[in-house]
Coordinates of C-alpha atoms in Angstrom, one line a residue:
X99 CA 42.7 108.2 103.4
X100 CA 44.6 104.6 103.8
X101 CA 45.9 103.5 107.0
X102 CA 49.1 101.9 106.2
X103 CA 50.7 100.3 109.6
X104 CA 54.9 100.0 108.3
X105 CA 56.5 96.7 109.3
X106 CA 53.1 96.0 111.0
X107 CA 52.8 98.9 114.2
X108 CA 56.5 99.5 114.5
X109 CA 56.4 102.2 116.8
X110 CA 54.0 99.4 119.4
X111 CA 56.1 95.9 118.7
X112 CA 59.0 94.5 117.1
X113 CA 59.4 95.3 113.4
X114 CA 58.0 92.3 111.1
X115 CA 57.0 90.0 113.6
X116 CA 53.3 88.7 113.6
X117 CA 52.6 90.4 117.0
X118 CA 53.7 93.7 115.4
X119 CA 50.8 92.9 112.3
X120 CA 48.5 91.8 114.9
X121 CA 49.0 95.3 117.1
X122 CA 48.4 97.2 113.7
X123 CA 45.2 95.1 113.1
X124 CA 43.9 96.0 116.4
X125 CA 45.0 99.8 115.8
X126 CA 42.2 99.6 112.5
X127 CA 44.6 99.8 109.5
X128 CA 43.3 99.5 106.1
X129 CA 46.7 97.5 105.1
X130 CA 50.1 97.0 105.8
X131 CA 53.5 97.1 104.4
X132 CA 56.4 94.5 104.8
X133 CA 59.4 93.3 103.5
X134 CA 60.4 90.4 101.9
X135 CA 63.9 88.2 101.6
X136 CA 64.3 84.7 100.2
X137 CA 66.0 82.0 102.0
X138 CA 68.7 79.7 100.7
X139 CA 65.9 76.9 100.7
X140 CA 63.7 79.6 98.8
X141 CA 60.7 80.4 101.2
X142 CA 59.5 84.1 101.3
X143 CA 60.2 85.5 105.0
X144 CA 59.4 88.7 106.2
X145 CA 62.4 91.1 107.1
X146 CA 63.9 94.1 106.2
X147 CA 67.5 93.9 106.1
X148 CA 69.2 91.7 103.8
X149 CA 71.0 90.3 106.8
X150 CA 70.1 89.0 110.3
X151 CA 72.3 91.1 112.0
X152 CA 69.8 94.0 113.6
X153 CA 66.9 92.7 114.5
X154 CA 67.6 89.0 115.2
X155 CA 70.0 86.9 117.8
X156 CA 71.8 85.7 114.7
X157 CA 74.2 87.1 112.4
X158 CA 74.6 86.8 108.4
X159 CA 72.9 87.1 105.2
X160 CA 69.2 86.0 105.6
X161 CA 69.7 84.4 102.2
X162 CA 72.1 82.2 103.4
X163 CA 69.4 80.5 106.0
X164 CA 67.1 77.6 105.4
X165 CA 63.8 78.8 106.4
X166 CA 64.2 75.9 110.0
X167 CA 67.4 77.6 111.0
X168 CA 65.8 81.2 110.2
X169 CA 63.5 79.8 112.6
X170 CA 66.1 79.3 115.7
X171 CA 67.1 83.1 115.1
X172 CA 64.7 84.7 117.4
X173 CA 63.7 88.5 117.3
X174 CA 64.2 90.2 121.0
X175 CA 64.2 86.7 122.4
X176 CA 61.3 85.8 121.8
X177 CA 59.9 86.3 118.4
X178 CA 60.0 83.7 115.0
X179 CA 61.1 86.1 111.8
X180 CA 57.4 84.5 110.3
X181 CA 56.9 83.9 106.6
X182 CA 54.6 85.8 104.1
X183 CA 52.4 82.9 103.6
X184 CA 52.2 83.2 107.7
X185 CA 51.2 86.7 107.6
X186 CA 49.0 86.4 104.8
X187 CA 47.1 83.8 106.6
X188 CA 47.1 86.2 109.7
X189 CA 45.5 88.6 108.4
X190 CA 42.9 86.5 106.0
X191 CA 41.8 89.3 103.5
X192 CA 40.2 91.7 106.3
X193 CA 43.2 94.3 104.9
X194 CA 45.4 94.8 101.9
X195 CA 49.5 93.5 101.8
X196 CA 51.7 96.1 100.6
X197 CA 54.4 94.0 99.6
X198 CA 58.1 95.3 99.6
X199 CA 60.6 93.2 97.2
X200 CA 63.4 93.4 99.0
X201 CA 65.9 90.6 98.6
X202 CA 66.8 89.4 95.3
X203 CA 64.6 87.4 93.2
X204 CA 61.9 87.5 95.2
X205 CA 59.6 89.2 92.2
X206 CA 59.2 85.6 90.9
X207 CA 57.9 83.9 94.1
X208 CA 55.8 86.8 95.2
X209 CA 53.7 86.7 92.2
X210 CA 53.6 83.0 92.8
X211 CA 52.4 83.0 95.9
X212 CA 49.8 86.0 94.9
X213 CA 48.6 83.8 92.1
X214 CA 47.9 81.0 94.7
X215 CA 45.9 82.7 97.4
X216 CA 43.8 84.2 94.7
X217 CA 43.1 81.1 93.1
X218 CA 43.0 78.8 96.2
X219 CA 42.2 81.2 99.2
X220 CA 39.9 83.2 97.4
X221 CA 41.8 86.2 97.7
X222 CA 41.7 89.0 95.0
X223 CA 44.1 91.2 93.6
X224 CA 42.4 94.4 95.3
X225 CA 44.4 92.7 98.8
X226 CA 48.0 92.8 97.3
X227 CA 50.1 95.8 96.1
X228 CA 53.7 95.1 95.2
X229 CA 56.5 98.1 95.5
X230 CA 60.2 98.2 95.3
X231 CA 63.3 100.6 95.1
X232 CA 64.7 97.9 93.1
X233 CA 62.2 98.9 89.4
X234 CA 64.0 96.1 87.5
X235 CA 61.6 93.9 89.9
X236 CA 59.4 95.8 89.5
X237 CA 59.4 95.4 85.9
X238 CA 59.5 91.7 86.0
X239 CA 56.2 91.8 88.1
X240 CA 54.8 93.6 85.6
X241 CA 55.6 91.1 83.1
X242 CA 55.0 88.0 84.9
X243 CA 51.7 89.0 85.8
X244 CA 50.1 92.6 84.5
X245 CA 47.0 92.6 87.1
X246 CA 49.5 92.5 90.3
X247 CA 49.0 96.5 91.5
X248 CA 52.6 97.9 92.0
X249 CA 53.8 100.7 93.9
X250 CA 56.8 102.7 92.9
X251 CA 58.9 103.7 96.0
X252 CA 61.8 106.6 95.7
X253 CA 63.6 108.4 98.4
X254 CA 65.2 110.6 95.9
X255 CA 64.3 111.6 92.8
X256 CA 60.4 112.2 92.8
X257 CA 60.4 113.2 89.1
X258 CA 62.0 110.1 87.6
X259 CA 59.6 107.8 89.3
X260 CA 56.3 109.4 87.9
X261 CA 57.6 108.8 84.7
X262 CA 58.6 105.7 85.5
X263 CA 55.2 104.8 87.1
X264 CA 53.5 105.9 84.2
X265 CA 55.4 104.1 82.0
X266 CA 54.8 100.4 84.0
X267 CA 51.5 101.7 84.7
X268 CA 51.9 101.7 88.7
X269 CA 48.5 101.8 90.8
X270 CA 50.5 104.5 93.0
X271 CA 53.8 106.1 93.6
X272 CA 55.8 105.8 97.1
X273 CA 57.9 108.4 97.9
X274 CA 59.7 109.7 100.9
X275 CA 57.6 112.2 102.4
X276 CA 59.8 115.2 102.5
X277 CA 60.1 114.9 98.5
X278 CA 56.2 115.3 98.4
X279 CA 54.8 119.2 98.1
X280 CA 51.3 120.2 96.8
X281 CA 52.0 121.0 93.5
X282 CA 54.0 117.8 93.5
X283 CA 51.0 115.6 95.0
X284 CA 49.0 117.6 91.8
X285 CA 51.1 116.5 89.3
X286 CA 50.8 112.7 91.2
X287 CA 47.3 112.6 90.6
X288 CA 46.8 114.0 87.1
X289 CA 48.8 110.8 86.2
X290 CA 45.9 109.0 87.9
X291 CA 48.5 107.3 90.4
X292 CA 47.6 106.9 94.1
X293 CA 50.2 108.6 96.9
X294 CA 51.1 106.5 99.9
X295 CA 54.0 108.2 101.3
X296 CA 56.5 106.7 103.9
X297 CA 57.2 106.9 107.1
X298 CA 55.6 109.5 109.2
X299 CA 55.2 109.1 112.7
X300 CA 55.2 113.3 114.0
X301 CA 51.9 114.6 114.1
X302 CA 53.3 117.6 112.4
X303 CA 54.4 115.7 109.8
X304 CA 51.1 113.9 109.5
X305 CA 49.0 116.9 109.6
X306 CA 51.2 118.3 106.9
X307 CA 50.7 115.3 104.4
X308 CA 47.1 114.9 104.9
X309 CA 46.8 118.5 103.7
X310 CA 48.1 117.4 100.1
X311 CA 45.0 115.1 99.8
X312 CA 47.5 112.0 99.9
X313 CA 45.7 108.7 99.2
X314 CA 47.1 107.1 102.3
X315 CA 50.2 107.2 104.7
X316 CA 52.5 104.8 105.8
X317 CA 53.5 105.1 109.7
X318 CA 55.1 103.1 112.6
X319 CA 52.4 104.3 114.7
X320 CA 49.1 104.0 112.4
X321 CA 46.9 104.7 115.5
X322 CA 48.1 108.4 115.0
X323 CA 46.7 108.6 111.4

């Protein structure tokens, strides 16, 4: 089973931020899962919220920042919101980039940037899996490049995005874990689709999801996996 640190180690360091990727490397993850937003000047950053508003100094739409006055925002005083190519180059291939679409129109520029660490960096597709609530992105993923893995996420409706996954041909569905049962984890796999569910941190919880046979789990704390 996959050890999937969310926002980097969450639960240890600030959400997103490379010291929060760096903690999750040093807790052994096999990958990790992050969110990305476009800037007004069109760079790929890492956050979660369209706006700056939570988790930053700053307020406003993170879309409606260059990427140098992103940088001035600073995360609990101290912290740069960094840029996928940064965390990329952070973690240099040694784990896998789950890669959230979160703002829009970043489906275009993610595969971009993919296509150029696999054919400059000597990366490979087998370190990049691309998911999203938003399966219109999802779709133009697909169609902009067919090898990019992608990863259906759903907090709701469990049913819908099998089929769904199926019919983009997903490497693996994402769902909020309290959707997931056994027989529902069964009917996952006889589709040949992979199960990372999201985000379990109790050890209840974790114990309880490992006994479906899931494929890996996405956690704030991945050093309880």
């Amino acid at each position: 089973m996959l050890k999937i640190g969310h926002r980097g180690a969450k639960g240890h360091d600030p959400e997103n931020t490379i010291i929060s990727f760096q903690k999750a490397m040093e807790l052994g993850v096999d990958g990790i899962e992050l969110d990305v937003h476009l800037t007004a000047d069109n760079h790929l950053v890492v956050i979660h919220d369209d706006t700056v508003n939570r988790t930053t100094s700053g307020t406003g739409l993170v879309s409606s920042y260059t990427l140098d006055e992103l940088k001035m925002i600073l995360i609990d005083s101290q912290h740069e919101i960094p840029t996928l190519e940064e965390i990329l180059n952070l973690i240099d291939k040694k784990i896998f980039v789950n890669i959230e679409l979160k703002g829009k129109n970043t489906a275009k520029s993610v595969v971009a940037l993919i296509e150029r660490f696999i054919e400059e960096r000597n990366w490979t597709y087998n370190h990049f899996l691309v998911s999203s609530f938003d399966w219109m992105a999802l779709q133009e993923v697909r169609t902009l490049n067919p090898k990019i893995a992608i990863g259906v996420l759903t907090q709701t409706d469990l049913a819908l995005a099998i089929g769904f996954a199926d019919f983009i041909q997903a490497k693996s569905i994402h769902p909020y874990f309290h959707l997931l049962t056994l027989e529902k984890a069964e009917i996952i796999r006889q589709k040949g689709l992979l199960i990372f569910p999201w985000t379990i941190n109790e050890m209840e919880d974790i114990q309880k999801i490992k006994s479906f046979q899931v494929d890996g789990i996405i956690s704030d704390f991945p050093d309880r996996l």
